[in-house]
Amino acid sequence: MQEYVMIMVSAALVNNVILARFLGLCSFMGVTTRVDTAVGMGMATTFVITVSSVLDWAVQTYLLWPYDLGYLRTVTFILVIAAAVQFTEMTIKKVSPPLFQMLGIYLPLITTNCAVLGVALLVVEGKLGFLASVMFAFASSLGYSLVMVIFAGLRERLALAEVPLLFAGPPIGFITAGLLALAFMGFSGMGAK
Amino acid sequence: MSVPSPTDDALVEGFARVVAVEGVVAWLEPEATTSCSGCSASSACGSPGGIGTVASRIEARRFSLPNDQGYVVGERVVIGVREQALVKASLTAYAIPLLCMLVAAVVAQWRFGRDEITLAASLIGLVMGFSVARVSANYLRARGGTTLRFVRRADEDASSQRVSTKIQRIERCKNT
């Protein structure tokens, strides 16, 4: 149990996907102008990362390793992720068309989100068991969503602030992201004696 | 510090174009946002007409509204949905299936301790989660929680919309 908690805290906070591994920066800057859109994107990404990591773990364990096909890993994972996104899109459309109308816009953005592929590769590199891999992927995506929502909240405040013209727009956004990354570096001291 | 609580009438707005009018029903398609052109995937989904392209995805998201505003084909309108509805929809569509999958995986691992069984259980949990999400989505729809609303015609007053959005944000920050 303690092992799973350590994996989750490490993946979500200490080695945060966005602020420590610098993955998913495109959506981090692009979809964080409002908190509600950040929540939508965060939830969608959490779902896709976790489900695709489950499938990628199965493909790696039962197909790529036994048949010594490791060199096909990246291509295979991209295919699996694209299939997972397409499956999710079709399922949500089937389960609830109104929800698809509201949330469908985020799914195509996830297909090319490098955080999804990055987490899947990290899961495999970690050579963890199935449940530990799922927990790692889930916690990584929770960390991604947490940072997205925090940053969206900060940017909503910044929209009302009197920012000098030189820093207005993306520059103050990057400065804020840098300060947020510094704040998250505080978690790297967790567990140190 | 308290968490800001959006008012009930706070809307997430977007543009849509009227593509057909059939008596009392108007069909609309959401417009591709300006950020689409800046997206790293734009080159991959830019070929017209194919499966998974921007055009086909937008067509798939076609929706209807009651034609009580006298819509004209080709007209641009602003549509909105409540902010809270977006969060509830996200939780329904993604969180419920995901939690079911995780719970099933944890229970299977604790009970059997074998990766193959845990994998199968998690997939079964995911399917069950989608079933629960379907029930929850129907409940949301029955309460009108996911209904898209007509806000105004797009060309009417873009500037007043910007002002009202800013006022809305200031009010939210004051409440914190």
Short mmCIF file of C-alpha atoms in Angstrom, two decimals:
data_model
loop_
_atom_site.label_atom_id
_atom_site.label_comp_id
_atom_site.label_asym_id
_atom_site.label_seq_id
_atom_site.Cartn_x
_atom_site.Cartn_y
_atom_site.Cartn_z
CA MET A 1 0.00 0.00 0.00
CA GLN A 2 2.78 2.40 0.98
CA GLU A 3 4.50 1.60 -2.32
CA TYR A 4 1.45 2.77 -4.29
CA VAL A 5 1.14 5.97 -2.25
CA MET A 6 4.81 6.77 -2.88
CA ILE A 7 4.41 6.12 -6.61
CA MET A 8 1.38 8.40 -6.78
CA VAL A 9 2.86 11.29 -4.80
CA SER A 10 6.06 11.09 -6.80
CA ALA A 11 4.27 11.03 -10.15
CA ALA A 12 1.75 13.76 -9.35
CA LEU A 13 3.84 16.27 -7.44
CA VAL A 14 7.57 15.58 -7.34
CA ASN A 15 7.99 14.57 -10.99
CA ASN A 16 5.05 16.52 -12.34
CA VAL A 17 4.45 15.86 -16.03
CA ILE A 18 4.31 19.53 -16.99
CA LEU A 19 6.56 21.33 -14.54
CA ALA A 20 9.27 18.71 -14.00
CA ARG A 21 9.25 16.67 -17.21
CA PHE A 22 8.10 19.53 -19.51
CA LEU A 23 5.55 17.39 -21.38
CA GLY A 24 2.20 18.71 -22.65
CA LEU A 25 3.34 22.33 -22.75
CA CYS A 26 1.25 23.05 -25.86
CA SER A 27 -2.05 22.43 -24.07
CA PHE A 28 -0.60 23.96 -20.89
CA MET A 29 -0.32 27.34 -22.61
CA GLY A 30 -3.18 26.91 -25.09
CA VAL A 31 -6.14 25.69 -23.04
CA THR A 32 -5.60 27.48 -19.75
CA THR A 33 -7.25 30.81 -20.43
CA ARG A 34 -10.29 29.75 -18.38
CA VAL A 35 -10.63 27.42 -15.42
CA ASP A 36 -13.63 25.56 -16.82
CA THR A 37 -11.92 24.70 -20.11
CA ALA A 38 -8.83 23.64 -18.14
CA VAL A 39 -10.99 21.31 -16.04
CA GLY A 40 -12.54 19.82 -19.19
CA MET A 41 -9.19 19.31 -20.84
CA GLY A 42 -7.66 17.97 -17.62
CA MET A 43 -10.38 15.39 -17.10
CA ALA A 44 -10.26 14.26 -20.72
CA THR A 45 -6.48 13.94 -20.61
CA THR A 46 -6.60 12.08 -17.28
CA PHE A 47 -8.98 9.57 -18.79
CA VAL A 48 -7.02 9.06 -22.00
CA ILE A 49 -3.62 8.82 -20.27
CA THR A 50 -4.85 6.20 -17.81
CA VAL A 51 -6.73 4.08 -20.35
CA SER A 52 -3.99 4.23 -22.98
CA SER A 53 -1.36 3.36 -20.36
CA VAL A 54 -3.38 0.25 -19.46
CA LEU A 55 -3.49 -0.77 -23.13
CA ASP A 56 0.17 0.13 -23.72
CA TRP A 57 1.24 -1.93 -20.71
CA ALA A 58 -0.68 -4.91 -22.10
CA VAL A 59 0.81 -4.49 -25.58
CA GLN A 60 4.33 -4.15 -24.19
CA THR A 61 4.02 -7.10 -21.80
CA TYR A 62 2.19 -9.58 -24.01
CA LEU A 63 3.39 -8.59 -27.48
CA LEU A 64 6.52 -6.46 -27.71
CA TRP A 65 8.66 -8.08 -25.00
CA PRO A 66 7.87 -11.76 -25.75
CA TYR A 67 8.47 -11.34 -29.50
CA ASP A 68 11.45 -8.99 -29.09
CA LEU A 69 9.73 -6.16 -30.94
CA GLY A 70 10.93 -3.34 -28.70
CA TYR A 71 12.00 -1.23 -31.68
CA LEU A 72 8.31 -0.88 -32.64
CA ARG A 73 7.39 0.53 -29.25
CA THR A 74 6.93 4.22 -30.18
CA VAL A 75 4.94 3.51 -33.34
CA THR A 76 2.78 0.97 -31.56
CA PHE A 77 2.08 3.27 -28.64
CA ILE A 78 1.07 6.13 -30.96
CA LEU A 79 -1.37 3.78 -32.68
CA VAL A 80 -2.77 2.58 -29.36
CA ILE A 81 -3.22 6.16 -28.12
CA ALA A 82 -4.95 7.24 -31.33
CA ALA A 83 -7.23 4.20 -31.10
CA ALA A 84 -7.98 4.94 -27.43
CA VAL A 85 -8.92 8.54 -28.25
CA GLN A 86 -11.12 7.44 -31.15
CA PHE A 87 -12.76 4.79 -28.97
CA THR A 88 -13.40 7.34 -26.22
CA GLU A 89 -14.91 9.77 -28.71
CA MET A 90 -17.23 7.14 -30.15
CA THR A 91 -18.25 5.84 -26.73
CA ILE A 92 -19.09 9.27 -25.34
CA LYS A 93 -21.05 10.05 -28.50
CA LYS A 94 -22.99 6.83 -28.02
CA VAL A 95 -23.45 7.15 -24.25
CA SER A 96 -24.55 10.77 -24.30
CA PRO A 97 -24.72 12.98 -27.42
CA PRO A 98 -25.12 16.19 -25.34
CA LEU A 99 -21.92 15.42 -23.44
CA PHE A 100 -20.19 14.78 -26.76
CA GLN A 101 -21.33 18.20 -27.97
CA MET A 102 -19.80 19.83 -24.91
CA LEU A 103 -16.62 17.81 -24.50
CA GLY A 104 -15.79 16.50 -27.96
CA ILE A 105 -13.60 19.48 -28.75
CA TYR A 106 -10.90 18.38 -26.29
CA LEU A 107 -10.40 14.86 -27.58
CA PRO A 108 -8.68 15.69 -30.92
CA LEU A 109 -6.26 17.91 -28.99
CA ILE A 110 -5.21 14.96 -26.85
CA THR A 111 -4.22 12.75 -29.78
CA THR A 112 -1.06 14.76 -30.34
CA ASN A 113 -0.45 15.66 -26.70
CA CYS A 114 3.08 14.47 -25.98
CA ALA A 115 2.22 13.98 -22.29
CA VAL A 116 0.11 10.95 -23.22
CA LEU A 117 2.92 9.25 -25.12
CA GLY A 118 5.47 10.39 -22.52
CA VAL A 119 3.59 8.82 -19.62
CA ALA A 120 3.05 5.59 -21.57
CA LEU A 121 6.80 5.36 -22.26
CA LEU A 122 7.64 6.16 -18.64
CA VAL A 123 5.27 3.42 -17.47
CA VAL A 124 7.08 0.87 -19.62
CA GLU A 125 10.54 2.16 -18.67
CA GLY A 126 9.61 1.78 -15.01
CA LYS A 127 9.08 -2.00 -15.49
CA LEU A 128 6.34 -1.90 -12.87
CA GLY A 129 3.54 -4.39 -12.28
CA PHE A 130 0.12 -3.73 -13.77
CA LEU A 131 -1.54 -1.96 -10.83
CA ALA A 132 1.56 0.11 -10.06
CA SER A 133 1.67 1.17 -13.73
CA VAL A 134 -1.99 2.18 -13.67
CA MET A 135 -1.48 4.14 -10.44
CA PHE A 136 1.59 5.84 -11.91
CA ALA A 137 -0.31 6.86 -15.06
CA PHE A 138 -3.36 7.99 -13.10
CA ALA A 139 -1.31 10.07 -10.67
CA SER A 140 0.75 11.60 -13.49
CA SER A 141 -2.41 12.71 -15.25
CA LEU A 142 -3.88 14.01 -12.00
CA GLY A 143 -0.73 16.10 -11.58
CA TYR A 144 -1.18 17.35 -15.13
CA SER A 145 -4.80 18.36 -14.42
CA LEU A 146 -3.86 20.00 -11.12
CA VAL A 147 -1.25 22.21 -12.77
CA MET A 148 -3.62 23.07 -15.64
CA VAL A 149 -6.33 24.23 -13.24
CA ILE A 150 -3.92 26.18 -11.00
CA PHE A 151 -2.38 27.91 -14.01
CA ALA A 152 -5.81 28.70 -15.51
CA GLY A 153 -6.84 30.29 -12.20
CA LEU A 154 -3.68 32.39 -12.18
CA ARG A 155 -4.25 33.48 -15.77
CA GLU A 156 -7.84 34.50 -15.00
CA ARG A 157 -6.45 36.75 -12.28
CA LEU A 158 -3.73 38.04 -14.59
CA ALA A 159 -6.36 39.07 -17.14
CA LEU A 160 -7.59 41.62 -14.60
CA ALA A 161 -4.16 42.80 -13.47
CA GLU A 162 -2.41 45.86 -14.85
CA VAL A 163 0.54 44.20 -16.53
CA PRO A 164 3.19 46.46 -18.16
CA LEU A 165 2.76 46.45 -21.94
CA LEU A 166 6.13 44.77 -22.42
CA PHE A 167 5.02 41.73 -20.43
CA ALA A 168 1.37 41.59 -21.45
CA GLY A 169 0.08 38.33 -22.94
CA PRO A 170 2.34 35.28 -23.33
CA PRO A 171 5.43 36.80 -21.58
CA ILE A 172 3.67 37.19 -18.22
CA GLY A 173 2.19 33.73 -18.79
CA PHE A 174 5.67 32.22 -19.16
CA ILE A 175 6.93 34.11 -16.10
CA THR A 176 3.98 32.80 -14.09
CA ALA A 177 4.63 29.27 -15.35
CA GLY A 178 8.25 29.61 -14.24
CA LEU A 179 7.22 30.72 -10.75
CA LEU A 180 4.76 27.83 -10.57
CA ALA A 181 7.54 25.41 -11.56
CA LEU A 182 9.76 26.87 -8.82
CA ALA A 183 6.93 26.38 -6.31
CA PHE A 184 6.56 22.75 -7.37
CA MET A 185 10.30 22.23 -6.92
CA GLY A 186 9.53 22.43 -3.21
CA PHE A 187 7.99 18.96 -3.47
CA SER A 188 11.33 17.51 -4.55
CA GLY A 189 12.46 17.78 -0.92
CA MET A 190 9.74 15.38 0.20
CA GLY A 191 11.14 12.24 1.73
CA ALA A 192 14.69 13.64 1.98
CA LYS A 193 16.34 13.12 5.36
CA MET B 1 -9.29 32.02 1.04
CA SER B 2 -12.58 30.73 -0.28
CA VAL B 3 -12.97 29.16 -3.68
CA PRO B 4 -14.77 31.37 -6.19
CA SER B 5 -18.27 30.12 -6.93
CA PRO B 6 -19.52 31.01 -10.39
CA THR B 7 -23.05 32.28 -10.54
CA ASP B 8 -25.71 30.03 -12.04
CA ASP B 9 -26.04 32.12 -15.19
CA ALA B 10 -22.27 32.24 -15.95
CA LEU B 11 -21.92 30.78 -19.42
CA VAL B 12 -19.16 29.28 -21.47
CA GLU B 13 -19.73 30.76 -24.90
CA GLY B 14 -18.79 29.70 -28.41
CA PHE B 15 -19.60 30.51 -32.01
CA ALA B 16 -21.75 28.35 -34.27
CA ARG B 17 -23.08 28.70 -37.78
CA VAL B 18 -26.62 27.86 -38.88
CA VAL B 19 -26.37 25.21 -41.60
CA ALA B 20 -30.03 24.26 -42.06
CA VAL B 21 -33.48 25.33 -40.94
CA GLU B 22 -36.23 22.69 -40.91
CA GLY B 23 -39.47 24.24 -39.70
CA VAL B 24 -39.25 24.63 -35.94
CA VAL B 25 -35.73 23.20 -35.73
CA ALA B 26 -32.46 24.85 -36.74
CA TRP B 27 -29.26 22.84 -37.25
CA LEU B 28 -25.97 24.42 -36.26
CA GLU B 29 -22.30 23.49 -36.50
CA PRO B 30 -19.71 24.77 -34.06
CA GLU B 31 -16.96 26.85 -35.66
CA ALA B 32 -13.35 25.72 -35.46
CA THR B 33 -11.64 27.95 -32.93
CA THR B 34 -8.80 30.25 -33.92
CA SER B 35 -6.43 28.15 -31.83
CA CYS B 36 -6.93 25.28 -34.31
CA SER B 37 -4.61 26.97 -36.78
CA GLY B 38 -1.90 27.23 -34.15
CA CYS B 39 -2.24 23.66 -32.95
CA SER B 40 0.58 21.23 -33.61
CA ALA B 41 -1.98 18.77 -35.01
CA SER B 42 -3.34 21.16 -37.63
CA SER B 43 -1.22 19.73 -40.42
CA ALA B 44 -2.29 16.19 -39.56
CA CYS B 45 -6.01 16.97 -39.56
CA GLY B 46 -6.08 19.53 -42.34
CA SER B 47 -6.81 17.30 -45.31
CA PRO B 48 -10.41 18.03 -46.26
CA GLY B 49 -13.13 15.43 -46.21
CA GLY B 50 -11.33 12.48 -44.64
CA ILE B 51 -12.11 10.59 -41.48
CA GLY B 52 -10.88 12.40 -38.40
CA THR B 53 -10.34 15.72 -40.18
CA VAL B 54 -11.45 19.01 -38.68
CA ALA B 55 -14.32 19.21 -41.20
CA SER B 56 -15.64 15.74 -40.40
CA ARG B 57 -15.29 16.28 -36.67
CA ILE B 58 -17.23 19.54 -36.84
CA GLU B 59 -19.93 17.90 -38.93
CA ALA B 60 -20.16 15.11 -36.36
CA ARG B 61 -20.80 17.72 -33.68
CA ARG B 62 -23.80 19.24 -35.50
CA PHE B 63 -26.61 20.03 -33.09
CA SER B 64 -30.14 21.42 -33.15
CA LEU B 65 -31.87 24.33 -31.44
CA PRO B 66 -35.54 25.34 -31.47
CA ASN B 67 -36.03 27.85 -34.25
CA ASP B 68 -37.58 30.50 -32.02
CA GLN B 69 -35.16 33.23 -33.06
CA GLY B 70 -35.88 33.18 -36.79
CA TYR B 71 -32.49 31.78 -37.81
CA VAL B 72 -31.21 32.21 -41.34
CA VAL B 73 -28.91 29.68 -43.02
CA GLY B 74 -25.30 30.91 -42.92
CA GLU B 75 -25.89 33.13 -39.90
CA ARG B 76 -23.34 33.15 -37.07
CA VAL B 77 -24.67 32.96 -33.54
CA VAL B 78 -23.21 32.79 -30.06
CA ILE B 79 -24.29 29.76 -28.07
CA GLY B 80 -23.59 29.06 -24.44
CA VAL B 81 -23.69 26.40 -21.79
CA ARG B 82 -23.49 26.90 -18.04
CA GLU B 83 -19.99 26.72 -16.57
CA GLN B 84 -21.11 24.28 -13.91
CA ALA B 85 -22.57 22.05 -16.62
CA LEU B 86 -19.17 21.70 -18.28
CA VAL B 87 -17.59 20.49 -15.05
CA LYS B 88 -20.47 18.12 -14.33
CA ALA B 89 -20.30 16.78 -17.87
CA SER B 90 -16.53 16.17 -17.50
CA LEU B 91 -17.07 14.31 -14.25
CA THR B 92 -19.87 12.22 -15.76
CA ALA B 93 -18.12 11.31 -18.98
CA TYR B 94 -14.59 10.72 -17.66
CA ALA B 95 -14.42 10.46 -13.87
CA ILE B 96 -17.12 7.83 -13.39
CA PRO B 97 -15.72 5.26 -15.88
CA LEU B 98 -12.18 5.94 -14.68
CA LEU B 99 -13.03 5.46 -11.02
CA CYS B 100 -14.94 2.25 -11.80
CA MET B 101 -11.89 0.97 -13.69
CA LEU B 102 -9.50 1.83 -10.86
CA VAL B 103 -11.73 0.34 -8.16
CA ALA B 104 -12.12 -2.88 -10.17
CA ALA B 105 -8.34 -3.08 -10.67
CA VAL B 106 -7.55 -2.51 -7.00
CA VAL B 107 -10.13 -5.08 -5.84
CA ALA B 108 -8.90 -7.67 -8.36
CA GLN B 109 -5.26 -7.13 -7.39
CA TRP B 110 -6.09 -7.38 -3.69
CA ARG B 111 -8.23 -10.50 -4.22
CA PHE B 112 -6.18 -12.45 -6.78
CA GLY B 113 -2.78 -10.74 -7.01
CA ARG B 114 -2.23 -11.60 -10.69
CA ASP B 115 -1.65 -9.02 -13.41
CA GLU B 116 -3.71 -10.83 -16.06
CA ILE B 117 -6.81 -10.94 -13.87
CA THR B 118 -6.30 -7.34 -12.74
CA LEU B 119 -6.06 -6.24 -16.38
CA ALA B 120 -9.27 -8.06 -17.30
CA ALA B 121 -11.06 -6.71 -14.23
CA SER B 122 -10.03 -3.15 -15.02
CA LEU B 123 -11.41 -3.42 -18.56
CA ILE B 124 -14.67 -4.86 -17.24
CA GLY B 125 -14.78 -2.04 -14.69
CA LEU B 126 -14.33 0.48 -17.50
CA VAL B 127 -17.29 -0.94 -19.44
CA MET B 128 -19.42 -0.93 -16.30
CA GLY B 129 -18.33 2.64 -15.65
CA PHE B 130 -19.60 3.70 -19.05
CA SER B 131 -22.96 2.12 -18.22
CA VAL B 132 -23.14 4.11 -14.98
CA ALA B 133 -22.08 7.24 -16.90
CA ARG B 134 -24.92 6.69 -19.33
CA VAL B 135 -27.48 6.63 -16.50
CA SER B 136 -25.90 9.71 -14.94
CA ALA B 137 -25.87 11.53 -18.30
CA ASN B 138 -29.57 10.81 -18.79
CA TYR B 139 -30.24 12.25 -15.33
CA LEU B 140 -28.24 15.37 -16.20
CA ARG B 141 -30.10 15.74 -19.49
CA ALA B 142 -33.48 15.32 -17.77
CA ARG B 143 -32.60 18.20 -15.48
CA GLY B 144 -31.57 20.33 -18.44
CA GLY B 145 -28.02 20.51 -17.18
CA THR B 146 -26.39 20.00 -20.55
CA THR B 147 -28.66 22.13 -22.72
CA LEU B 148 -27.01 24.50 -25.19
CA ARG B 149 -28.62 27.95 -25.25
CA PHE B 150 -28.85 30.70 -27.80
CA VAL B 151 -27.09 33.77 -26.36
CA ARG B 152 -27.17 36.33 -29.18
CA ARG B 153 -26.35 36.85 -32.82
CA ALA B 154 -22.60 37.01 -33.34
CA ASP B 155 -22.51 40.30 -35.19
CA GLU B 156 -24.83 42.12 -32.81
CA ASP B 157 -22.51 43.41 -30.15
CA ALA B 158 -19.10 41.83 -29.94
CA SER B 159 -17.73 44.73 -27.94
CA SER B 160 -20.48 44.65 -25.31
CA GLN B 161 -19.86 40.92 -24.93
CA ARG B 162 -16.19 41.58 -24.12
CA VAL B 163 -17.23 44.14 -21.51
CA SER B 164 -19.78 41.81 -19.92
CA THR B 165 -17.22 38.99 -19.76
CA LYS B 166 -14.76 41.26 -18.01
CA ILE B 167 -17.42 42.45 -15.55
CA GLN B 168 -18.35 38.82 -14.87
CA ARG B 169 -14.73 37.96 -14.07
CA ILE B 170 -14.33 41.00 -11.79
CA GLU B 171 -17.47 39.97 -9.89
CA ARG B 172 -16.10 36.47 -9.43
CA CYS B 173 -12.79 37.77 -8.10
CA LYS B 174 -14.59 40.10 -5.71
CA ASN B 175 -16.42 37.11 -4.26
CA THR B 176 -13.15 35.44 -3.24
#
